[in-house]
Coordinates of C-alpha atoms in Angstrom, one line a residue:
M1 CA -9.1 -5.2 -22.2
K2 CA -7.9 -1.7 -20.4
K3 CA -6.6 -1.1 -16.9
I4 CA -7.0 2.3 -15.2
V5 CA -4.3 2.9 -12.7
Y6 CA -4.2 6.2 -10.9
I7 CA -0.7 7.3 -9.6
E8 CA 0.4 9.4 -7.0
V9 CA 3.1 12.2 -7.2
D10 CA 5.5 10.7 -5.1
D11 CA 4.9 6.9 -6.6
E12 CA 8.4 5.2 -7.5
I13 CA 8.7 3.0 -10.4
T14 CA 9.2 0.1 -8.4
S15 CA 5.6 0.7 -6.6
V16 CA 4.1 1.5 -9.9
Y17 CA 5.4 -1.9 -11.3
D18 CA 4.3 -4.0 -8.4
R19 CA 0.8 -2.4 -8.6
V20 CA 0.0 -2.9 -12.4
K21 CA 2.1 -6.5 -13.1
R22 CA -0.8 -8.2 -11.2
F23 CA -3.5 -6.5 -13.6
R24 CA -4.6 -9.2 -16.3
Q25 CA -5.7 -6.5 -18.7
T26 CA -3.1 -6.0 -21.7
E27 CA -3.7 -2.1 -21.9
I28 CA -2.3 -0.3 -18.8
Y29 CA -3.5 3.1 -18.6
L30 CA -1.1 5.3 -16.0
V31 CA -3.3 8.6 -15.2
V32 CA -0.1 10.4 -13.9
P33 CA -0.3 14.2 -12.2
R34 CA 2.1 17.1 -12.7
K35 CA 5.5 17.1 -11.5
A36 CA 5.3 13.1 -10.5
I37 CA 8.4 11.4 -10.0
L38 CA 7.8 9.4 -12.5
F39 CA 8.4 12.0 -15.1
E40 CA 11.9 13.0 -13.6
S41 CA 14.0 10.9 -16.0
G42 CA 13.2 9.7 -18.9
V43 CA 15.2 6.1 -18.0
N44 CA 12.0 5.5 -15.4
L45 CA 9.3 5.4 -17.9
S46 CA 11.9 3.7 -20.1
I47 CA 12.4 0.7 -17.7
L48 CA 8.7 0.7 -17.0
K49 CA 7.9 0.1 -20.3
S50 CA 10.3 -2.6 -20.9
K51 CA 9.3 -4.6 -17.9
L52 CA 5.3 -4.1 -19.1
E53 CA 6.2 -5.1 -22.7
K54 CA 8.1 -8.5 -21.2
L55 CA 4.5 -9.2 -19.4
G56 CA 2.6 -8.4 -22.6
K57 CA 1.3 -5.5 -21.6
I58 CA 1.0 -2.0 -23.6
L59 CA 1.7 1.1 -21.6
H60 CA -0.2 4.4 -22.2
L61 CA 0.0 7.8 -20.3
V62 CA -2.9 10.1 -19.5
T63 CA -1.4 13.3 -18.3
S64 CA -1.2 16.8 -18.8
D65 CA 2.6 17.5 -17.7
A66 CA 4.3 18.8 -20.6
N67 CA 7.6 17.4 -19.5
G68 CA 6.1 13.8 -18.9
R69 CA 4.3 14.1 -22.1
H70 CA 8.0 14.9 -23.9
L71 CA 9.7 12.1 -22.2
A72 CA 6.9 9.8 -23.1
E73 CA 7.2 10.6 -26.8
K74 CA 11.0 10.2 -27.2
I75 CA 10.5 6.6 -25.6
G76 CA 7.6 5.6 -27.5
I77 CA 4.9 5.6 -25.2
A78 CA 1.2 6.5 -26.3
V79 CA 0.1 9.7 -24.4
H80 CA -3.4 11.1 -23.8
R81 CA -4.4 14.2 -22.6
S82 CA -7.8 12.9 -21.2
L83 CA -9.0 9.6 -20.6
E84 CA -11.9 8.7 -22.7
I85 CA -14.3 5.8 -21.4
D86 CA -16.3 4.2 -24.0
E87 CA -20.1 4.2 -23.8
V88 CA -21.4 1.0 -22.7
K89 CA -24.9 0.4 -25.0
A90 CA -27.1 -2.5 -24.2
P91 CA -27.6 -5.3 -26.6
P92 CA -30.6 -5.3 -28.3
E93 CA -31.9 -8.3 -26.1
D94 CA -31.7 -5.9 -23.1
S95 CA -34.2 -3.5 -24.1
P96 CA -36.4 -1.7 -21.6
Q97 CA -39.7 -2.7 -23.1
M98 CA -40.5 -6.0 -21.6
R99 CA -41.8 -8.6 -23.3
I100 CA -45.0 -10.1 -21.1
T101 CA -45.8 -13.6 -21.8
P102 CA -49.2 -14.6 -20.9
I103 CA -49.0 -17.0 -18.0
Q104 CA -51.0 -20.4 -18.1
A105 CA -53.2 -20.8 -14.8
R106 CA -53.4 -24.8 -13.8
R107 CA -55.7 -25.7 -11.3
N108 CA -54.3 -27.3 -8.4
E109 CA -55.6 -30.3 -7.0
V110 CA -55.8 -31.8 -3.4
V111 CA -56.5 -35.5 -2.7
R112 CA -58.2 -35.1 0.6
D113 CA -58.1 -38.1 2.9
Q114 CA -61.2 -40.3 3.3
P115 CA -63.1 -39.8 6.9
R116 CA -61.8 -42.1 9.5
R117 CA -64.3 -44.2 11.3
F118 CA -64.1 -44.7 14.8
T119 CA -65.5 -48.1 16.0
E120 CA -65.6 -47.0 19.8
K121 CA -69.0 -46.3 21.0
K122 CA -70.0 -42.9 21.9
M123 CA -70.2 -42.2 25.9
T124 CA -72.6 -39.5 27.1
I125 CA -72.1 -36.9 30.0
G126 CA -74.3 -39.2 32.5
E127 CA -71.8 -42.3 31.9
L128 CA -68.7 -40.2 32.5
I129 CA -69.8 -38.8 35.5
K130 CA -70.9 -42.4 37.0
E131 CA -67.5 -43.6 35.9
F132 CA -65.5 -40.7 37.7
R133 CA -67.6 -41.3 41.1
L134 CA -66.7 -45.2 41.0
R135 CA -63.0 -44.3 40.3
E136 CA -62.9 -42.0 43.2
K137 CA -64.5 -44.5 45.8
S138 CA -62.2 -47.3 44.8
G139 CA -59.3 -45.0 45.5
R140 CA -60.2 -44.3 49.2
K141 CA -58.6 -46.1 51.8
K142 CA -60.0 -49.4 53.6
P143 CA -60.6 -49.5 57.4
G144 CA -58.0 -50.7 59.1
H145 CA -55.0 -49.7 56.6
F146 CA -52.0 -48.4 58.4
F147 CA -52.0 -45.1 56.8
S148 CA -56.0 -44.6 57.3
S149 CA -55.4 -43.0 61.2
F150 CA -53.4 -39.8 59.8
H151 CA -54.7 -36.9 58.5
F152 CA -52.7 -34.3 56.2
A153 CA -53.4 -30.8 56.8
R154 CA -53.1 -28.5 54.0
P155 CA -49.9 -26.5 54.3
N156 CA -50.2 -22.6 55.2
R157 CA -49.3 -20.7 52.0
K158 CA -47.8 -17.8 53.6
L159 CA -45.3 -19.7 56.0
L160 CA -43.9 -21.5 52.9
A161 CA -43.3 -18.0 51.1
L162 CA -41.7 -16.7 54.2
I163 CA -39.4 -19.8 54.3
V164 CA -38.6 -19.9 50.6
L165 CA -37.6 -16.0 51.0
I166 CA -35.4 -16.4 54.1
S167 CA -33.3 -19.2 51.9
I168 CA -32.9 -17.0 48.9
G169 CA -31.5 -14.4 51.4
L170 CA -29.2 -16.8 53.2
F171 CA -28.0 -18.1 49.8
M172 CA -27.6 -14.3 48.5
L173 CA -25.7 -13.5 51.9
V174 CA -23.4 -16.6 51.3
S175 CA -22.6 -15.9 47.6
Y176 CA -22.0 -12.4 48.3
I177 CA -18.9 -13.4 50.7
A178 CA -17.7 -16.4 49.7
L179 CA -18.6 -16.9 45.8
P180 CA -18.1 -13.7 44.2
G181 CA -15.0 -13.3 41.2
A182 CA -13.3 -11.0 39.0
T183 CA -11.1 -11.1 36.0
L184 CA -8.9 -8.3 35.2
Y185 CA -8.2 -8.4 31.7
I186 CA -4.6 -6.1 31.4
R187 CA -3.0 -4.7 28.3
P188 CA 0.8 -4.4 29.5
K189 CA 2.7 -1.1 28.5
F190 CA 5.2 -1.5 25.4
D191 CA 7.9 0.0 24.2
N192 CA 10.3 0.3 21.2
I193 CA 13.6 -1.4 21.3
S194 CA 16.6 -1.7 19.1
H195 CA 20.2 -3.1 19.2
S196 CA 23.2 -2.7 16.8
V197 CA 26.0 -5.5 16.4
N198 CA 29.0 -5.5 14.5
V199 CA 29.4 -8.3 12.3
I200 CA 31.6 -9.5 9.6
L201 CA 30.8 -10.9 6.6
A202 CA 33.7 -13.5 5.6
D203 CA 34.5 -14.9 2.2
K204 CA 34.2 -18.4 2.7
R205 CA 37.0 -19.4 -0.1
K206 CA 39.4 -17.0 1.8
N207 CA 38.9 -17.6 5.5
Q208 CA 38.2 -21.0 5.9
N209 CA 40.4 -21.1 9.4
L210 CA 38.1 -18.1 10.7
L211 CA 34.9 -19.9 9.9
Q212 CA 35.8 -22.8 12.0
Q213 CA 36.1 -21.2 14.9
N214 CA 32.2 -20.5 14.9
K215 CA 32.6 -17.0 16.4
A216 CA 29.2 -15.5 17.0
H217 CA 29.8 -12.2 15.0
V218 CA 31.7 -13.8 12.2
I219 CA 29.2 -14.8 9.0
A220 CA 30.1 -16.8 5.9
S221 CA 29.5 -15.0 2.8
E222 CA 30.3 -15.9 -0.9
E223 CA 30.2 -14.4 -4.2
V224 CA 27.3 -15.0 -6.7
T225 CA 27.9 -14.4 -10.4
V226 CA 25.3 -13.9 -13.2
V227 CA 25.4 -12.4 -16.9
T228 CA 22.6 -10.3 -18.0
K229 CA 21.9 -9.5 -21.7
E230 CA 19.1 -7.7 -23.7
T231 CA 18.5 -6.5 -27.1
K232 CA 16.1 -3.2 -26.9
M233 CA 14.5 -1.3 -29.5
F234 CA 14.5 2.4 -29.2
N235 CA 12.3 5.2 -30.1
T236 CA 14.0 7.8 -32.3
A237 CA 13.6 11.2 -30.7
G238 CA 15.4 13.4 -33.1
K239 CA 13.4 14.9 -35.9
Q240 CA 14.2 17.0 -38.9
F241 CA 11.3 19.8 -39.5
E242 CA 10.0 19.7 -43.3
G243 CA 7.0 22.1 -42.9
V244 CA 6.5 25.8 -42.8
N245 CA 6.7 28.0 -40.0
A246 CA 3.5 30.2 -38.7
R247 CA 4.0 34.0 -39.2
G248 CA 2.4 37.3 -38.3
K249 CA 2.3 40.5 -36.3
A250 CA 2.8 41.0 -32.6
K251 CA 2.7 44.2 -30.8
I252 CA 5.7 44.6 -28.1
I253 CA 4.7 46.8 -24.7
N254 CA 7.6 48.7 -22.5
A255 CA 5.9 49.4 -19.3
T256 CA 9.3 50.9 -18.4
E257 CA 10.4 54.9 -18.5
E258 CA 13.7 53.7 -20.8
E259 CA 13.8 52.5 -24.3
W260 CA 14.1 48.6 -24.5
Q261 CA 17.0 47.2 -27.3
L262 CA 16.0 43.7 -28.3
K263 CA 18.5 41.9 -30.3
G264 CA 17.2 39.9 -33.4
E265 CA 15.9 36.2 -33.0
T266 CA 14.7 37.3 -29.8
R267 CA 12.4 35.0 -28.6
L268 CA 8.3 35.4 -27.7
Q269 CA 6.9 32.4 -25.6
T270 CA 3.6 31.6 -25.3
E271 CA 2.2 29.8 -22.3
E272 CA 1.9 26.6 -23.9
G273 CA 6.0 26.8 -24.9
L274 CA 5.3 27.9 -28.6
I275 CA 8.2 30.3 -29.5
F276 CA 8.1 33.1 -32.0
R277 CA 11.2 35.2 -33.0
L278 CA 11.9 38.8 -34.1
K279 CA 13.1 39.4 -37.9
G280 CA 15.3 41.8 -36.7
P281 CA 16.7 43.9 -33.9
V282 CA 14.3 46.3 -32.6
V283 CA 13.8 49.5 -30.0
V284 CA 10.6 49.4 -28.0
P285 CA 10.0 53.1 -26.9
A286 CA 9.6 53.9 -23.5
A287 CA 6.4 54.6 -21.4
V288 CA 5.3 58.1 -21.5
R289 CA 3.2 60.1 -18.9
D290 CA 0.3 61.8 -19.6
P291 CA -0.8 65.5 -18.2
S292 CA -2.6 63.5 -15.5
G293 CA 0.7 61.6 -14.5
T294 CA -0.6 58.1 -15.7
A295 CA 2.0 56.6 -17.3
I296 CA 1.1 55.1 -20.9
P297 CA 3.5 51.9 -21.7
G298 CA 5.2 52.1 -25.4
E299 CA 4.2 49.9 -28.0
L300 CA 6.1 48.8 -31.1
S301 CA 4.7 46.5 -33.7
V302 CA 7.1 43.7 -35.2
S303 CA 6.9 40.6 -37.4
V304 CA 7.3 37.1 -35.8
E305 CA 8.0 33.7 -37.0
A306 CA 7.4 30.6 -35.2
D307 CA 10.3 28.1 -34.5
P308 CA 10.2 24.8 -36.1
F309 CA 10.3 23.0 -32.6
D310 CA 8.7 24.0 -29.1
A311 CA 10.4 24.5 -25.7
L312 CA 10.3 21.0 -25.1
G313 CA 11.7 19.7 -28.4
S314 CA 8.1 19.0 -30.3
P315 CA 7.4 20.2 -33.7
V316 CA 5.1 23.2 -34.1
G317 CA 4.1 23.6 -37.8
E318 CA 0.3 23.9 -37.8
R319 CA 0.2 24.1 -33.9
G320 CA 1.6 27.7 -34.8
N321 CA -1.3 28.9 -36.2
I322 CA -2.7 30.5 -32.7
P323 CA -5.2 33.2 -32.2
P324 CA -4.1 36.3 -30.6
S325 CA -2.2 35.4 -27.5
R326 CA 0.0 36.9 -24.4
F327 CA 4.0 36.2 -25.0
I328 CA 6.7 36.7 -22.5
L329 CA 10.3 37.1 -22.9
P330 CA 11.8 33.9 -21.6
G331 CA 15.8 35.5 -21.8
L332 CA 14.3 38.2 -19.4
S333 CA 14.4 37.7 -15.6
K334 CA 11.0 37.3 -13.6
Y335 CA 11.0 41.0 -12.6
N336 CA 11.5 42.4 -16.3
Q337 CA 9.0 40.2 -18.1
A338 CA 6.4 41.9 -15.8
K339 CA 7.7 45.4 -17.6
L340 CA 8.3 43.9 -21.2
W341 CA 6.0 41.6 -23.0
A342 CA 4.2 41.0 -26.3
E343 CA 0.6 40.3 -27.6
S344 CA -0.7 39.7 -31.0
V345 CA -3.8 41.4 -32.1
E346 CA -4.3 38.9 -34.9
P347 CA -3.9 35.1 -35.5
M348 CA -0.8 33.8 -36.8
Q349 CA -0.9 32.0 -40.3
G350 CA 0.6 29.6 -42.8
G351 CA 2.4 26.9 -40.6
V352 CA 2.1 23.6 -41.9
T353 CA 3.6 20.2 -40.0
K354 CA 5.8 18.3 -41.5
Y355 CA 8.8 16.2 -39.9
R356 CA 10.7 13.2 -40.5
K357 CA 12.5 11.3 -37.6
M358 CA 16.1 11.0 -37.8
V359 CA 18.5 9.1 -35.5
R360 CA 21.0 11.8 -34.1
A361 CA 24.2 11.2 -31.8
E362 CA 22.1 12.2 -28.7
D363 CA 19.7 9.4 -29.5
I364 CA 22.4 6.5 -29.8
E365 CA 24.2 8.1 -26.3
S366 CA 20.6 8.2 -24.6
A367 CA 19.8 4.6 -25.9
K368 CA 23.4 3.3 -24.4
K369 CA 23.0 4.9 -21.1
Q370 CA 19.5 3.5 -20.8
I371 CA 20.3 -0.2 -21.6
E372 CA 23.2 -0.1 -19.5
E373 CA 21.2 1.4 -16.6
N374 CA 18.6 -0.9 -17.4
L375 CA 20.5 -4.3 -17.2
I376 CA 22.1 -3.2 -14.1
L377 CA 18.5 -3.4 -12.5
M378 CA 18.1 -6.7 -14.2
A379 CA 21.1 -8.1 -13.3
R380 CA 20.3 -7.2 -9.5
E381 CA 16.9 -9.2 -9.7
E382 CA 18.7 -12.2 -11.3
L383 CA 21.2 -12.0 -8.6
K384 CA 18.5 -12.8 -6.2
S385 CA 16.8 -14.9 -8.3
R386 CA 19.9 -17.2 -8.6
I387 CA 20.2 -16.8 -4.7
R388 CA 17.0 -18.2 -4.4
D389 CA 17.5 -21.4 -6.6
M390 CA 20.5 -21.8 -4.2
N391 CA 18.8 -21.8 -1.3
A392 CA 15.9 -24.2 -2.5
L393 CA 18.9 -27.0 -4.0
N394 CA 21.1 -26.4 -0.9
Q395 CA 18.4 -25.7 1.9
T396 CA 19.9 -22.6 3.1
N397 CA 18.9 -19.2 3.5
L398 CA 21.2 -16.7 1.4
A399 CA 20.7 -13.3 1.3
L400 CA 22.2 -10.6 -1.2
L401 CA 24.0 -7.8 0.5
D402 CA 22.0 -5.0 -1.1
D403 CA 24.8 -2.2 -1.2
S404 CA 25.5 -0.9 -5.0
R405 CA 29.4 -0.4 -3.6
Y406 CA 29.3 -4.2 -3.4
L407 CA 27.5 -5.3 -7.0
K408 CA 30.2 -5.2 -9.3
T409 CA 29.1 -4.8 -13.1
E410 CA 31.4 -5.5 -16.2
L411 CA 30.1 -4.4 -19.7
L412 CA 31.1 -7.2 -22.2
D413 CA 29.3 -6.0 -25.1
L414 CA 27.3 -3.0 -26.5
R415 CA 26.2 -2.9 -30.3
V416 CA 24.5 -0.7 -32.6
P417 CA 23.9 -0.8 -36.0
E418 CA 26.7 0.8 -38.4
D419 CA 25.8 4.2 -40.4
I420 CA 22.7 4.5 -37.9
E421 CA 23.7 8.0 -37.3
G422 CA 21.7 10.6 -39.6
S423 CA 19.5 7.9 -40.9
Y424 CA 15.8 8.3 -40.9
R425 CA 14.0 5.6 -39.1
E426 CA 11.3 5.4 -36.5
K427 CA 13.2 3.1 -34.4
F428 CA 16.7 1.5 -34.0
E429 CA 17.9 -1.3 -32.1
V430 CA 20.7 -1.8 -29.1
Y431 CA 22.5 -4.9 -27.8
A432 CA 24.4 -4.9 -24.5
E433 CA 25.6 -7.7 -22.1
I434 CA 27.3 -7.2 -18.8
K435 CA 28.5 -9.3 -15.8
A436 CA 27.5 -8.7 -12.4
I437 CA 29.0 -9.9 -9.1
G438 CA 27.3 -10.0 -5.8
M439 CA 27.7 -10.8 -2.3
A440 CA 25.4 -13.3 -0.6
Y441 CA 25.6 -14.2 3.3
D442 CA 23.8 -16.1 5.5
F443 CA 20.7 -14.5 6.9
D444 CA 19.4 -17.1 9.3
Q445 CA 22.8 -16.8 11.5
L446 CA 22.7 -12.8 11.0
F447 CA 18.9 -12.9 12.6
A448 CA 19.4 -15.3 15.1
L449 CA 22.2 -13.6 16.7
L450 CA 20.3 -10.2 16.6
K451 CA 17.5 -11.8 18.4
K452 CA 19.5 -13.2 21.0
E453 CA 21.1 -9.7 21.6
L454 CA 17.9 -8.3 21.5
R455 CA 16.5 -10.4 24.1
A456 CA 19.4 -10.0 26.2
R457 CA 18.7 -6.1 26.6
A458 CA 15.1 -6.3 27.5
H459 CA 13.9 -4.7 30.7
P460 CA 14.0 -7.4 33.6
D461 CA 10.2 -7.3 34.1
M462 CA 9.7 -7.1 30.4
R463 CA 9.6 -9.8 27.5
L464 CA 10.1 -9.2 23.9
R465 CA 7.6 -9.7 21.7
D466 CA 8.4 -12.7 19.3
D467 CA 6.4 -11.4 16.6
S468 CA 7.6 -7.7 17.0
I469 CA 11.1 -9.5 15.8
T470 CA 10.9 -10.2 11.7
P471 CA 13.3 -9.7 8.8
E472 CA 11.6 -6.5 7.8
T473 CA 13.1 -5.2 11.3
V474 CA 16.7 -5.8 10.1
S475 CA 18.8 -3.4 8.7
Y476 CA 22.2 -3.1 8.4
E477 CA 25.2 -0.3 6.9
V478 CA 28.6 -1.3 5.8
I479 CA 31.3 0.2 7.6
D480 CA 34.5 -1.2 6.2
D481 CA 35.7 -3.7 4.1
D482 CA 39.0 -5.6 3.4
P483 CA 38.9 -7.0 -0.1
Q484 CA 42.4 -8.7 0.1
N485 CA 41.0 -10.8 3.0
G486 CA 37.7 -11.1 1.5
Q487 CA 35.9 -9.4 4.4
I488 CA 33.0 -6.6 4.9
K489 CA 32.3 -5.5 8.2
I490 CA 28.9 -4.2 8.9
T491 CA 26.7 -2.7 11.5
A492 CA 23.4 -4.7 11.9
T493 CA 20.6 -3.3 13.8
A494 CA 17.5 -5.1 14.9
R495 CA 14.0 -3.6 16.3
G496 CA 11.4 -5.2 18.2
I497 CA 8.8 -4.4 21.1
Q498 CA 9.1 -5.1 24.5
E499 CA 6.1 -5.5 27.1
F500 CA 5.8 -5.7 30.8
V501 CA 5.0 -9.5 32.1
I502 CA 1.7 -10.0 33.6
D503 CA 1.6 -13.9 33.3
P504 CA 1.5 -15.1 36.9
A505 CA 3.4 -18.4 35.6
D506 CA 6.6 -16.2 35.0
T507 CA 8.3 -14.9 38.2
A508 CA 8.0 -11.0 36.9
G509 CA 4.3 -11.7 36.0
K510 CA 3.8 -13.5 39.5
R511 CA 5.2 -10.2 41.8
F512 CA 3.0 -8.2 39.0
S513 CA 0.0 -10.2 39.9
D514 CA 0.1 -10.2 43.4
K515 CA 0.8 -6.4 43.5
V516 CA -2.6 -5.9 41.5
K517 CA -4.7 -8.3 43.8
N518 CA -3.6 -6.4 46.9
K519 CA -4.5 -3.1 45.6
V520 CA -8.0 -3.8 44.3
L521 CA -9.3 -6.2 47.2
G522 CA -12.7 -5.1 48.1
Q523 CA -12.5 -2.1 45.9
S524 CA -15.5 -0.7 43.8
V525 CA -15.3 -1.6 40.0
E526 CA -14.5 1.7 39.4
N527 CA -11.8 2.4 41.9
A528 CA -10.1 -0.8 41.1
R529 CA -10.2 0.5 37.4
N530 CA -8.3 3.4 38.2
L531 CA -6.0 1.8 40.5
V532 CA -4.8 -0.6 37.9
A533 CA -5.0 2.0 35.0
N534 CA -2.6 4.1 36.7
L535 CA 0.2 1.4 37.4
P536 CA 3.5 2.3 35.0
E537 CA 3.0 -1.7 33.8
V538 CA -0.8 -1.4 32.3
E539 CA -1.7 0.5 29.2
S540 CA -5.2 -0.5 29.6
V541 CA -7.4 -2.5 31.9
K542 CA -11.0 -4.0 31.3
I543 CA -12.8 -5.7 34.8
E544 CA -15.6 -8.4 34.6
V545 CA -17.2 -9.3 37.9
W546 CA -19.4 -12.2 38.8
P547 CA -22.3 -12.4 39.9
F548 CA -23.1 -9.2 37.2
W549 CA -24.7 -7.3 40.0
A550 CA -21.7 -7.2 41.9
S551 CA -20.4 -3.5 42.7
A552 CA -17.4 -4.3 44.3
L553 CA -14.2 -6.7 44.2
P554 CA -14.1 -10.0 45.9
R555 CA -12.0 -9.7 49.3
I556 CA -10.6 -13.0 48.7
A557 CA -7.3 -12.9 46.4
D558 CA -8.0 -16.3 44.9
N559 CA -11.3 -15.4 43.5
I560 CA -9.5 -12.6 41.1
E561 CA -7.8 -13.5 37.9
I562 CA -5.6 -11.4 36.1
R563 CA -5.3 -12.2 32.3
L564 CA -3.8 -10.7 29.4
M565 CA -6.2 -8.5 27.1
E566 CA -5.9 -9.8 23.4
T567 CA -4.6 -7.3 21.2
Q568 CA -7.0 -6.0 18.9

């Protein structure tokens, strides 16, 4: 399975590795632009390839960067000029011609309920009227009944409506005066705050008496040691050319008014980096002027032959069989290259590609350097892993002092096969082993100290957001060390966010709440919003009133509530 990942110009090797290691696909295609940071060193590509191979993944590069292609070939990474996407063909069963199968219609049967028969006797209209009159007579009061002397008059509808309207008006008047309420949602202004503290990391083996004093700015530390080893295969970069170089004719053009002498073996280079050389020394005639004063460049036809390898060290051979092209003289300055150049009027021919890879001293030295650099990176990660295991075992929170000056490494072993230099082989093996010693310290103690110091320096009317102080906001710098006493002095800095307090439960918040209420009592909603928004403690404000038709805030302070606006 393939996975295509597009890389930015400034992507580091660590960010690229973090992105691709989570993919399930085994073949990773990195599309890398020209001049990417990834191509600044072959070590970057080598480390990335090694890491992915340990995860069972195969790395491919898709790039037009000539330098990147050259480095990748030296390391043994497959390189592609463009990204080819396989055509996905529909399986035979997904043919666009649909097979229509006739559908058999089935008769739907409904079981109808049997008609219900009623046993009651049907009544005529006359009988219904007669029964109604009998009921009406029986409902009248008999003479001598207590309520028979009272006669109730039908109420006046206009009077009733007037009473209802007056009642509603009185209710609204009372509601307008006593019941209106308002809620002000305020987001307080905030400010970044930072504070630095000098801390001594004391080796607990050499500073037991000092640590027993429990000084706030003294934190225990200890050395952690790991041994890292690796056997790595390296691709042979050296090549011995055994093919035939392309040859042909080129015309050297001189736009200056002076003759130009060129030595034998002078290079002529194409835009693609192919190099052709003169067979011997030549003198290119100067430009002349015709009767009208126009300068006519001087020209000289010469024989040239391609180099076995191009400017990037890749074999030329058949690649030297190029059509008529323009050449620059790379030995000249940019200014002179515009005055003196070469052009071929016929194709170069005869080039044959044939070479064998041969291990050279440069390949061996490069492999030794790469494996040592890779082991240092691996040792740093193994130290962090070892510290995590110690934390899980001892219920601590130690952290590695991430400073290269305090990561001590010692090369224990470095071996390459004997008589490998000058041998013909595609790959060769290198074994290396190093010991790394790092310094671990109690991060919880440092973090608690920084939080305490930061809170103590917050503004009296402001409070520190707890969620703004995280381990990621902590940084440090080593300013001094005392190896003899096992002490390292660092300046640790914590950053956070402080905001004004508006909670009435807090003293500062109560003062702020009273100030706001006194300003907005009886004010229109718009005026109240502007008044509160202009306060130095307020970032933004939203006002809600009740009832919804109210256009002003209550005149009673207790009917106004101040709340913190939730951060979106």
